[in-house]
mmCIF file of C-alpha atoms in Angstrom:
data_model
loop_
_atom_site.group_PDB
_atom_site.id
_atom_site.type_symbol
_atom_site.label_atom_id
_atom_site.label_comp_id
_atom_site.label_asym_id
_atom_site.label_seq_id
_atom_site.Cartn_x
_atom_site.Cartn_y
_atom_site.Cartn_z
ATOM 1 C CA UNK D 237 -25.973 -59.723 93.988
ATOM 2 C CA UNK D 238 -25.781 -58.254 90.620
ATOM 3 C CA UNK D 239 -22.763 -59.214 88.632
ATOM 4 C CA UNK D 240 -20.938 -56.171 87.245
ATOM 5 C CA UNK D 241 -21.209 -55.712 83.515
ATOM 6 C CA UNK D 242 -18.241 -56.916 81.562
ATOM 7 C CA UNK D 243 -16.236 -54.206 79.881
ATOM 8 C CA UNK D 244 -16.404 -54.419 76.161
ATOM 9 C CA UNK D 245 -13.142 -55.110 74.423
ATOM 10 C CA UNK D 246 -11.701 -52.114 72.592
ATOM 11 C CA UNK D 247 -11.967 -52.259 68.859
ATOM 12 C CA UNK D 248 -8.839 -53.396 67.117
ATOM 13 C CA UNK D 249 -7.250 -50.640 65.129
ATOM 14 C CA UNK D 250 -7.954 -50.962 61.437
ATOM 15 C CA UNK D 251 -4.886 -51.992 59.523
ATOM 16 C CA UNK D 252 -3.233 -49.140 57.681
ATOM 17 C CA UNK D 253 -3.542 -49.278 53.932
ATOM 18 C CA UNK D 254 -0.346 -50.132 52.274
ATOM 19 C CA UNK D 255 -0.540 -47.916 49.157
ATOM 20 C CA UNK D 256 3.226 -47.982 48.702
ATOM 21 C CA UNK D 257 4.250 -47.370 52.353
ATOM 22 C CA UNK D 258 4.071 -51.020 53.617
ATOM 23 C CA UNK D 259 2.098 -52.526 56.638
ATOM 24 C CA UNK D 260 2.193 -51.064 60.166
ATOM 25 C CA UNK D 261 4.522 -52.533 62.801
ATOM 26 C CA UNK D 262 1.635 -54.211 64.715
ATOM 27 C CA UNK D 263 0.264 -55.754 61.588
ATOM 28 C CA UNK D 264 3.660 -57.127 60.703
ATOM 29 C CA UNK D 265 4.106 -58.809 64.122
ATOM 30 C CA UNK D 266 0.662 -60.358 63.967
ATOM 31 C CA UNK D 267 1.359 -61.738 60.532
ATOM 32 C CA UNK D 268 4.660 -63.281 61.670
ATOM 33 C CA UNK D 269 3.021 -64.969 64.690
ATOM 34 C CA UNK D 270 0.587 -66.745 62.430
ATOM 35 C CA UNK D 271 3.419 -68.134 60.377
ATOM 36 C CA UNK D 272 2.244 -66.475 57.173
ATOM 37 C CA UNK D 273 4.620 -64.009 55.561
ATOM 38 C CA UNK D 274 2.922 -61.152 53.924
ATOM 39 C CA UNK D 275 3.682 -60.564 50.322
ATOM 40 C CA UNK D 276 5.691 -57.471 49.532
ATOM 41 C CA UNK D 277 3.416 -54.505 48.966
ATOM 42 C CA UNK D 278 3.120 -52.942 45.496
ATOM 43 C CA UNK D 279 5.063 -49.822 44.837
ATOM 44 C CA UNK D 280 8.507 -51.234 45.703
ATOM 45 C CA UNK D 281 10.794 -53.155 43.437
ATOM 46 C CA UNK D 282 9.234 -53.901 40.105
ATOM 47 C CA UNK D 283 6.655 -51.155 40.262
ATOM 48 C CA UNK D 284 6.430 -48.799 37.268
ATOM 49 C CA UNK D 285 7.953 -45.415 37.982
ATOM 50 C CA UNK D 286 5.475 -42.632 38.512
ATOM 51 C CA UNK D 287 2.493 -44.986 39.090
ATOM 52 C CA UNK D 288 1.190 -45.625 42.644
ATOM 53 C CA UNK D 289 0.425 -49.234 43.641
ATOM 54 C CA UNK D 290 -3.189 -50.287 43.669
ATOM 55 C CA UNK D 291 -4.178 -51.112 47.274
ATOM 56 C CA UNK D 292 -7.503 -50.780 48.957
ATOM 57 C CA UNK D 293 -8.995 -49.069 45.900
ATOM 58 C CA UNK D 294 -6.428 -46.277 45.741
ATOM 59 C CA UNK D 295 -6.743 -44.428 42.404
ATOM 60 C CA UNK D 296 -3.537 -44.627 40.370
ATOM 61 C CA UNK D 297 -1.826 -41.353 39.547
ATOM 62 C CA UNK D 298 -0.873 -40.334 36.026
ATOM 63 C CA UNK D 299 2.582 -41.343 34.856
ATOM 64 C CA UNK D 300 5.156 -38.581 34.999
ATOM 65 C CA UNK D 301 7.003 -37.870 31.722
ATOM 66 C CA UNK D 302 10.459 -39.289 31.515
ATOM 67 C CA UNK D 303 13.124 -36.631 30.857
ATOM 68 C CA UNK D 304 14.705 -38.994 28.370
ATOM 69 C CA UNK D 305 11.625 -38.645 26.152
ATOM 70 C CA UNK D 306 11.885 -34.835 26.024
ATOM 71 C CA UNK D 307 12.786 -33.426 22.637
ATOM 72 C CA UNK D 308 13.931 -29.805 22.917
ATOM 73 C CA UNK D 309 13.716 -29.437 19.155
ATOM 74 C CA UNK D 310 10.161 -30.689 18.707
ATOM 75 C CA UNK D 311 7.979 -28.147 16.918
ATOM 76 C CA UNK D 312 4.242 -28.160 17.661
ATOM 77 C CA UNK D 313 3.484 -26.476 14.340
ATOM 78 C CA UNK D 314 2.600 -29.640 12.485
ATOM 79 C CA UNK D 315 0.773 -27.556 9.888
ATOM 80 C CA UNK D 316 3.995 -25.990 8.646
ATOM 81 C CA UNK D 317 6.551 -27.202 6.125
ATOM 82 C CA UNK D 318 9.948 -28.546 7.101
ATOM 83 C CA UNK D 319 12.569 -25.845 6.836
ATOM 84 C CA UNK D 320 14.937 -27.810 4.609
ATOM 85 C CA UNK D 321 12.119 -28.395 2.122
ATOM 86 C CA UNK D 322 11.270 -24.692 2.059
ATOM 87 C CA UNK D 323 14.919 -23.834 1.402
ATOM 88 C CA UNK D 324 15.140 -26.372 -1.401
ATOM 89 C CA UNK D 325 11.966 -25.053 -3.042
ATOM 90 C CA UNK D 326 13.352 -21.509 -2.842
ATOM 91 C CA UNK D 327 16.362 -22.578 -4.891
ATOM 92 C CA UNK D 328 18.928 -22.457 -2.101
ATOM 93 C CA UNK D 329 20.068 -25.985 -2.915
ATOM 94 C CA UNK D 330 19.051 -29.595 -2.556
ATOM 95 C CA UNK D 331 17.519 -30.781 0.715
ATOM 96 C CA UNK D 332 20.854 -32.293 1.685
ATOM 97 C CA UNK D 333 22.619 -28.974 1.047
ATOM 98 C CA UNK D 334 19.879 -27.160 2.973
ATOM 99 C CA UNK D 335 20.320 -29.525 5.938
ATOM 100 C CA UNK D 336 24.051 -28.805 5.947
ATOM 101 C CA UNK D 337 23.347 -25.057 5.963
ATOM 102 C CA UNK D 338 20.991 -25.466 8.921
ATOM 103 C CA UNK D 339 23.470 -27.607 10.863
ATOM 104 C CA UNK D 340 26.180 -24.997 10.277
ATOM 105 C CA UNK D 341 24.012 -22.249 11.794
ATOM 106 C CA UNK D 342 23.761 -20.316 8.523
ATOM 107 C CA UNK D 343 19.944 -20.208 8.430
ATOM 108 C CA UNK D 344 17.860 -17.686 10.340
ATOM 109 C CA UNK D 345 14.078 -17.779 10.831
ATOM 110 C CA UNK D 346 12.296 -14.699 12.143
ATOM 111 C CA UNK D 347 15.514 -13.336 13.603
ATOM 112 C CA UNK D 348 16.643 -16.570 15.305
ATOM 113 C CA UNK D 349 19.411 -18.887 14.097
ATOM 114 C CA UNK D 350 18.191 -22.462 13.580
ATOM 115 C CA UNK D 351 20.457 -25.486 13.975
ATOM 116 C CA UNK D 352 18.055 -28.447 14.009
ATOM 117 C CA UNK D 353 16.342 -30.201 11.129
ATOM 118 C CA UNK D 354 12.848 -30.769 12.538
ATOM 119 C CA UNK D 355 11.611 -27.192 12.485
ATOM 120 C CA UNK D 356 8.460 -26.421 10.522
ATOM 121 C CA UNK D 357 7.653 -22.966 9.171
ATOM 122 C CA UNK D 358 4.882 -21.193 7.308
ATOM 123 C CA UNK D 359 6.449 -20.199 3.957
ATOM 124 C CA UNK D 360 3.873 -17.438 3.519
ATOM 125 C CA UNK D 361 4.808 -15.540 6.681
ATOM 126 C CA UNK D 362 8.251 -16.687 7.861
ATOM 127 C CA UNK D 363 11.198 -14.355 7.296
ATOM 128 C CA UNK D 364 14.044 -16.689 6.340
ATOM 129 C CA UNK D 365 17.639 -15.638 5.735
ATOM 130 C CA UNK D 366 20.666 -17.629 4.608
ATOM 131 C CA UNK D 367 24.045 -16.083 5.465
ATOM 132 C CA UNK D 368 22.153 -12.918 6.386
ATOM 133 C CA UNK D 369 20.421 -12.658 2.997
ATOM 134 C CA UNK D 370 16.654 -12.974 2.869
ATOM 135 C CA UNK D 371 15.138 -15.524 0.502
ATOM 136 C CA UNK D 372 11.668 -15.356 -1.001
ATOM 137 C CA UNK D 373 9.573 -18.309 0.183
ATOM 138 C CA UNK D 374 5.965 -17.152 -0.230
ATOM 139 C CA UNK D 375 4.236 -19.135 -2.941
ATOM 140 C CA UNK D 376 3.567 -17.223 -6.149
ATOM 141 C CA UNK D 377 5.826 -14.213 -5.425
ATOM 142 C CA UNK D 378 7.860 -13.264 -8.499
ATOM 143 C CA UNK D 379 10.454 -10.610 -9.322
ATOM 144 C CA UNK D 380 11.582 -9.573 -12.809
ATOM 145 C CA UNK D 381 14.038 -7.192 -14.423
ATOM 146 C CA UNK D 382 12.835 -5.659 -17.675
ATOM 147 C CA UNK D 383 14.745 -3.553 -20.180
ATOM 148 C CA UNK D 384 12.153 -1.025 -21.294
ATOM 149 C CA UNK D 385 12.715 0.166 -24.851
ATOM 150 C CA UNK D 386 12.195 3.708 -26.095
ATOM 151 C CA UNK D 387 8.573 4.325 -27.078
ATOM 152 C CA UNK D 388 7.024 2.186 -24.313
ATOM 153 C CA UNK D 389 5.116 3.957 -21.549
ATOM 154 C CA UNK D 390 5.821 2.987 -17.918
ATOM 155 C CA UNK D 391 2.351 1.638 -17.149
ATOM 156 C CA UNK D 392 0.799 -1.813 -16.990
ATOM 157 C CA UNK D 393 -2.005 -0.687 -19.300
ATOM 158 C CA UNK D 394 -2.572 2.125 -21.777
ATOM 159 C CA UNK D 395 -5.299 2.366 -24.408
ATOM 160 C CA UNK D 396 -3.239 4.209 -27.027
ATOM 161 C CA UNK D 397 0.473 3.474 -26.535
ATOM 162 C CA UNK D 398 2.722 0.437 -26.091
ATOM 163 C CA UNK D 399 2.964 -0.397 -22.384
ATOM 164 C CA UNK D 400 4.671 -2.758 -19.937
ATOM 165 C CA UNK D 401 1.658 -5.029 -19.611
ATOM 166 C CA UNK D 402 2.127 -6.193 -23.200
ATOM 167 C CA UNK D 403 5.367 -7.931 -22.204
ATOM 168 C CA UNK D 404 3.839 -9.971 -19.382
ATOM 169 C CA UNK D 405 0.617 -11.108 -21.010
ATOM 170 C CA UNK D 406 -0.426 -14.614 -20.087
ATOM 171 C CA UNK D 407 0.950 -14.439 -16.555
ATOM 172 C CA UNK D 408 -1.468 -15.036 -13.684
ATOM 173 C CA UNK D 409 0.214 -12.663 -11.238
ATOM 174 C CA UNK D 410 -0.843 -9.061 -10.832
ATOM 175 C CA UNK D 411 2.481 -7.324 -11.386
ATOM 176 C CA UNK D 412 3.522 -3.838 -10.271
ATOM 177 C CA UNK D 413 6.204 -1.794 -12.001
ATOM 178 C CA UNK D 414 8.689 -0.165 -9.642
ATOM 179 C CA UNK D 415 9.357 3.454 -10.500
ATOM 180 C CA UNK D 416 8.918 5.055 -13.894
ATOM 181 C CA UNK D 417 10.931 5.902 -16.952
ATOM 182 C CA UNK D 418 9.686 8.489 -19.423
ATOM 183 C CA UNK D 419 8.701 7.261 -22.853
ATOM 184 C CA UNK D 420 11.983 8.463 -24.437
ATOM 185 C CA UNK D 421 14.197 6.723 -21.861
ATOM 186 C CA UNK D 422 15.136 3.063 -22.018
ATOM 187 C CA UNK D 423 16.567 0.803 -19.373
ATOM 188 C CA UNK D 424 15.933 -1.122 -16.190
ATOM 189 C CA UNK D 425 12.494 -1.400 -14.594
ATOM 190 C CA UNK D 426 11.609 -3.934 -11.906
ATOM 191 C CA UNK D 427 8.328 -5.846 -11.963
ATOM 192 C CA UNK D 428 6.964 -7.771 -8.974
ATOM 193 C CA UNK D 429 3.733 -8.859 -7.321
ATOM 194 C CA UNK D 430 5.145 -8.145 -3.853
ATOM 195 C CA UNK D 431 3.243 -4.952 -3.076
ATOM 196 C CA UNK D 432 5.202 -4.036 0.060
ATOM 197 C CA UNK D 433 8.519 -4.445 -1.736
ATOM 198 C CA UNK D 434 7.340 -2.341 -4.673
ATOM 199 C CA UNK D 435 6.121 0.397 -2.314
ATOM 200 C CA UNK D 436 9.405 0.588 -0.413
ATOM 201 C CA UNK D 437 11.573 0.578 -3.525
ATOM 202 C CA UNK D 438 9.646 3.534 -4.915
ATOM 203 C CA UNK D 439 9.362 5.503 -1.658
ATOM 204 C CA UNK D 440 11.866 8.384 -1.408
ATOM 205 C CA UNK D 441 12.576 7.718 2.288
ATOM 206 C CA UNK D 442 14.530 4.558 1.372
ATOM 207 C CA UNK D 443 16.755 6.553 -1.015
ATOM 208 C CA UNK D 444 17.238 3.748 -3.531
ATOM 209 C CA UNK D 445 19.926 4.857 -5.936
ATOM 210 C CA UNK D 446 19.486 4.682 -9.685
ATOM 211 C CA UNK D 447 22.337 4.896 -12.194
ATOM 212 C CA UNK D 448 21.899 6.461 -15.654
ATOM 213 C CA UNK D 449 24.105 6.799 -18.702
ATOM 214 C CA UNK D 450 23.365 9.921 -20.677
ATOM 215 C CA UNK D 451 24.537 11.082 -24.093
ATOM 216 C CA UNK D 452 24.726 14.851 -23.839
ATOM 217 C CA UNK D 453 25.591 17.629 -26.252
ATOM 218 C CA UNK D 454 28.151 20.217 -25.190
ATOM 219 C CA UNK D 455 31.520 20.601 -23.510
ATOM 220 C CA UNK D 456 31.709 19.198 -19.997
ATOM 221 C CA UNK D 457 33.023 21.811 -17.508
ATOM 222 C CA UNK D 458 35.701 20.629 -15.100
ATOM 223 C CA UNK D 459 33.640 21.565 -12.049
ATOM 224 C CA UNK D 460 30.372 20.035 -13.275
ATOM 225 C CA UNK D 461 30.464 17.110 -10.849
ATOM 226 C CA UNK D 462 30.854 19.443 -7.863
ATOM 227 C CA UNK D 463 28.012 21.662 -9.053
ATOM 228 C CA UNK D 464 25.673 18.704 -9.510
ATOM 229 C CA UNK D 465 26.463 17.298 -6.054
ATOM 230 C CA UNK D 466 25.860 20.701 -4.442
ATOM 231 C CA UNK D 467 22.504 20.940 -6.172
ATOM 232 C CA UNK D 468 20.812 22.528 -9.168
ATOM 233 C CA UNK D 469 17.854 24.814 -8.565
ATOM 234 C CA UNK D 470 14.827 23.638 -10.574
ATOM 235 C CA UNK D 471 11.312 25.047 -10.658
ATOM 236 C CA UNK D 472 10.139 22.434 -8.138
ATOM 237 C CA UNK D 473 13.119 22.673 -5.796
ATOM 238 C CA UNK D 474 16.806 21.872 -5.448
ATOM 239 C CA UNK D 475 17.978 18.657 -7.136
ATOM 240 C CA UNK D 476 21.253 16.957 -6.217
ATOM 241 C CA UNK D 477 23.048 13.997 -7.743
ATOM 242 C CA UNK D 478 24.909 11.426 -5.630
ATOM 243 C CA UNK D 479 27.696 10.807 -8.131
ATOM 244 C CA UNK D 480 28.814 12.064 -11.525
ATOM 245 C CA UNK D 481 31.567 10.976 -13.873
ATOM 246 C CA UNK D 482 32.587 11.536 -17.476
ATOM 247 C CA UNK D 483 32.872 8.268 -19.407
ATOM 248 C CA UNK D 484 33.801 9.528 -22.870
ATOM 249 C CA UNK D 485 33.777 12.662 -24.990
ATOM 250 C CA UNK D 486 34.336 13.457 -28.670
ATOM 251 C CA UNK D 487 34.072 17.107 -29.609
ATOM 252 C CA UNK D 488 30.796 18.356 -28.225
ATOM 253 C CA UNK D 489 29.350 14.895 -27.670
ATOM 254 C CA UNK D 490 29.876 13.246 -24.293
ATOM 255 C CA UNK D 491 28.809 10.141 -22.447
ATOM 256 C CA UNK D 492 28.319 10.659 -18.708
ATOM 257 C CA UNK D 493 27.160 8.541 -15.783
ATOM 258 C CA UNK D 494 24.827 10.008 -13.169
ATOM 259 C CA UNK D 495 23.767 8.393 -9.895
ATOM 260 C CA UNK D 496 20.731 9.845 -8.178
ATOM 261 C CA UNK D 497 18.184 8.672 -5.624
ATOM 262 C CA UNK D 498 15.481 11.202 -6.438
ATOM 263 C CA UNK D 499 12.463 10.059 -8.404
ATOM 264 C CA UNK D 500 10.965 13.276 -9.734
ATOM 265 C CA UNK D 501 9.632 13.239 -13.267
ATOM 266 C CA UNK D 502 12.370 13.542 -15.948
ATOM 267 C CA UNK D 503 14.795 14.609 -13.230
ATOM 268 C CA UNK D 504 18.025 13.699 -15.075
ATOM 269 C CA UNK D 505 17.004 15.435 -18.293
ATOM 270 C CA UNK D 506 15.907 18.553 -16.422
ATOM 271 C CA UNK D 507 19.146 18.788 -14.424
ATOM 272 C CA UNK D 508 21.354 18.461 -17.484
ATOM 273 C CA UNK D 509 19.310 20.943 -19.479
ATOM 274 C CA UNK D 510 19.608 23.433 -16.609
ATOM 275 C CA UNK D 511 23.441 23.278 -16.826
ATOM 276 C CA UNK D 512 23.380 23.668 -20.618
ATOM 277 C CA UNK D 513 23.939 20.013 -21.596
ATOM 278 C CA UNK D 514 20.749 18.705 -23.238
ATOM 279 C CA UNK D 515 20.305 14.928 -23.167
ATOM 280 C CA UNK D 516 20.133 13.127 -26.510
ATOM 281 C CA UNK D 517 19.906 9.586 -25.173
ATOM 282 C CA UNK D 518 19.274 8.169 -21.705
ATOM 283 C CA UNK D 519 19.495 4.634 -20.296
ATOM 284 C CA UNK D 520 18.954 3.494 -16.711
ATOM 285 C CA UNK D 521 21.604 0.852 -16.064
ATOM 286 C CA UNK D 522 21.051 0.127 -12.373
ATOM 287 C CA UNK D 523 18.180 0.177 -9.891
ATOM 288 C CA UNK D 524 19.352 -0.284 -6.315
ATOM 289 C CA UNK D 525 21.427 -3.486 -6.230
ATOM 290 C CA UNK D 526 20.099 -4.745 -9.602
ATOM 291 C CA UNK D 527 22.143 -4.120 -12.743
ATOM 292 C CA UNK D 528 20.966 -4.162 -16.348
ATOM 293 C CA UNK D 529 24.210 -5.706 -17.599
ATOM 294 C CA UNK D 530 23.991 -6.903 -21.190
ATOM 295 C CA UNK D 531 20.237 -7.484 -21.056
ATOM 296 C CA UNK D 532 18.709 -6.556 -24.419
ATOM 297 C CA UNK D 533 15.750 -4.159 -24.833
ATOM 298 C CA UNK D 534 12.324 -5.837 -24.506
ATOM 299 C CA UNK D 535 13.838 -8.742 -22.593
ATOM 300 C CA UNK D 536 12.245 -9.870 -19.319
ATOM 301 C CA UNK D 537 14.270 -12.002 -16.918
ATOM 302 C CA UNK D 538 13.576 -13.342 -13.400
ATOM 303 C CA UNK D 539 15.832 -12.132 -10.607
ATOM 304 C CA UNK D 540 18.041 -14.817 -9.083
ATOM 305 C CA UNK D 541 17.936 -15.567 -5.348
ATOM 306 C CA UNK D 542 20.990 -13.402 -4.615
ATOM 307 C CA UNK D 543 19.385 -10.424 -6.376
ATOM 308 C CA UNK D 544 16.084 -10.951 -4.555
ATOM 309 C CA UNK D 545 17.888 -11.066 -1.219
ATOM 310 C CA UNK D 546 19.801 -7.895 -2.060
ATOM 311 C CA UNK D 547 16.595 -6.042 -2.989
ATOM 312 C CA UNK D 548 14.882 -7.035 0.265
ATOM 313 C CA UNK D 549 17.941 -5.972 2.228
ATOM 314 C CA UNK D 550 18.049 -2.588 0.500
ATOM 315 C CA UNK D 551 14.604 -1.716 1.871
ATOM 316 C CA UNK D 552 14.919 -3.394 5.261
ATOM 317 C CA UNK D 553 12.743 -6.448 4.601
#
């Protein structure tokens, strides 16, 4: 008689890999029966956080960043210049003083207040303000106040007459003069190589006020100020002054101050001639926020950082 075939034994289940979860219950009992204690699997105590234990060829995962290593003030712009250095180079103060200004929240970069020291900026493009006043940080940008004397034409070059360019010879910058004064008028002219600033200062839409002192011949009527503010009709249209005051008068000679934001050619002389008070001498004493003060004719001086900030503010830069 044929003997029945013996049933094959079922395959033992493969032990589960322990990659951090430990051995299965059956595997643990088998190990205990043999008297050998299994070593603790990797991935428990002593394992590095964020790294899976190596078991059965399991590929380790990348380490997760630790929140304690996160720097909210880190700036990826390693190509820039540290803000405190830029402030110091702009003449705001020493680096230590600049750091104190930053910590106090008095420095603004591109419209945002900065309070940390690690920020880097591009001095050529960043708009930086201290206490709300913009500072000039672009390399090579210059701003000057010049007291133009009588007899000098308001141009950077002229083949036949004395001109502004003669007073800045030897400088590497290409300077622009802001506004014009006729050849018989002396006083304040601004020179800069910031083309956008020069354009805005001269554009009538920004209404930059200029102050003049004029020596006139004649008796000043009591209502002259009112008439000038209401407007004087000239051949090229109505011309108004913003402010008028009498400074001094002796007989038929008077010294008056006129504030006006118009920039038409010889506008002050033409207005005063129209009201019967011809001008014998004219000096521009103020251009926007910049004053001539006691600056002598033919003298060129750089604007200080407060004056530069005031000029930028006047034209919305």
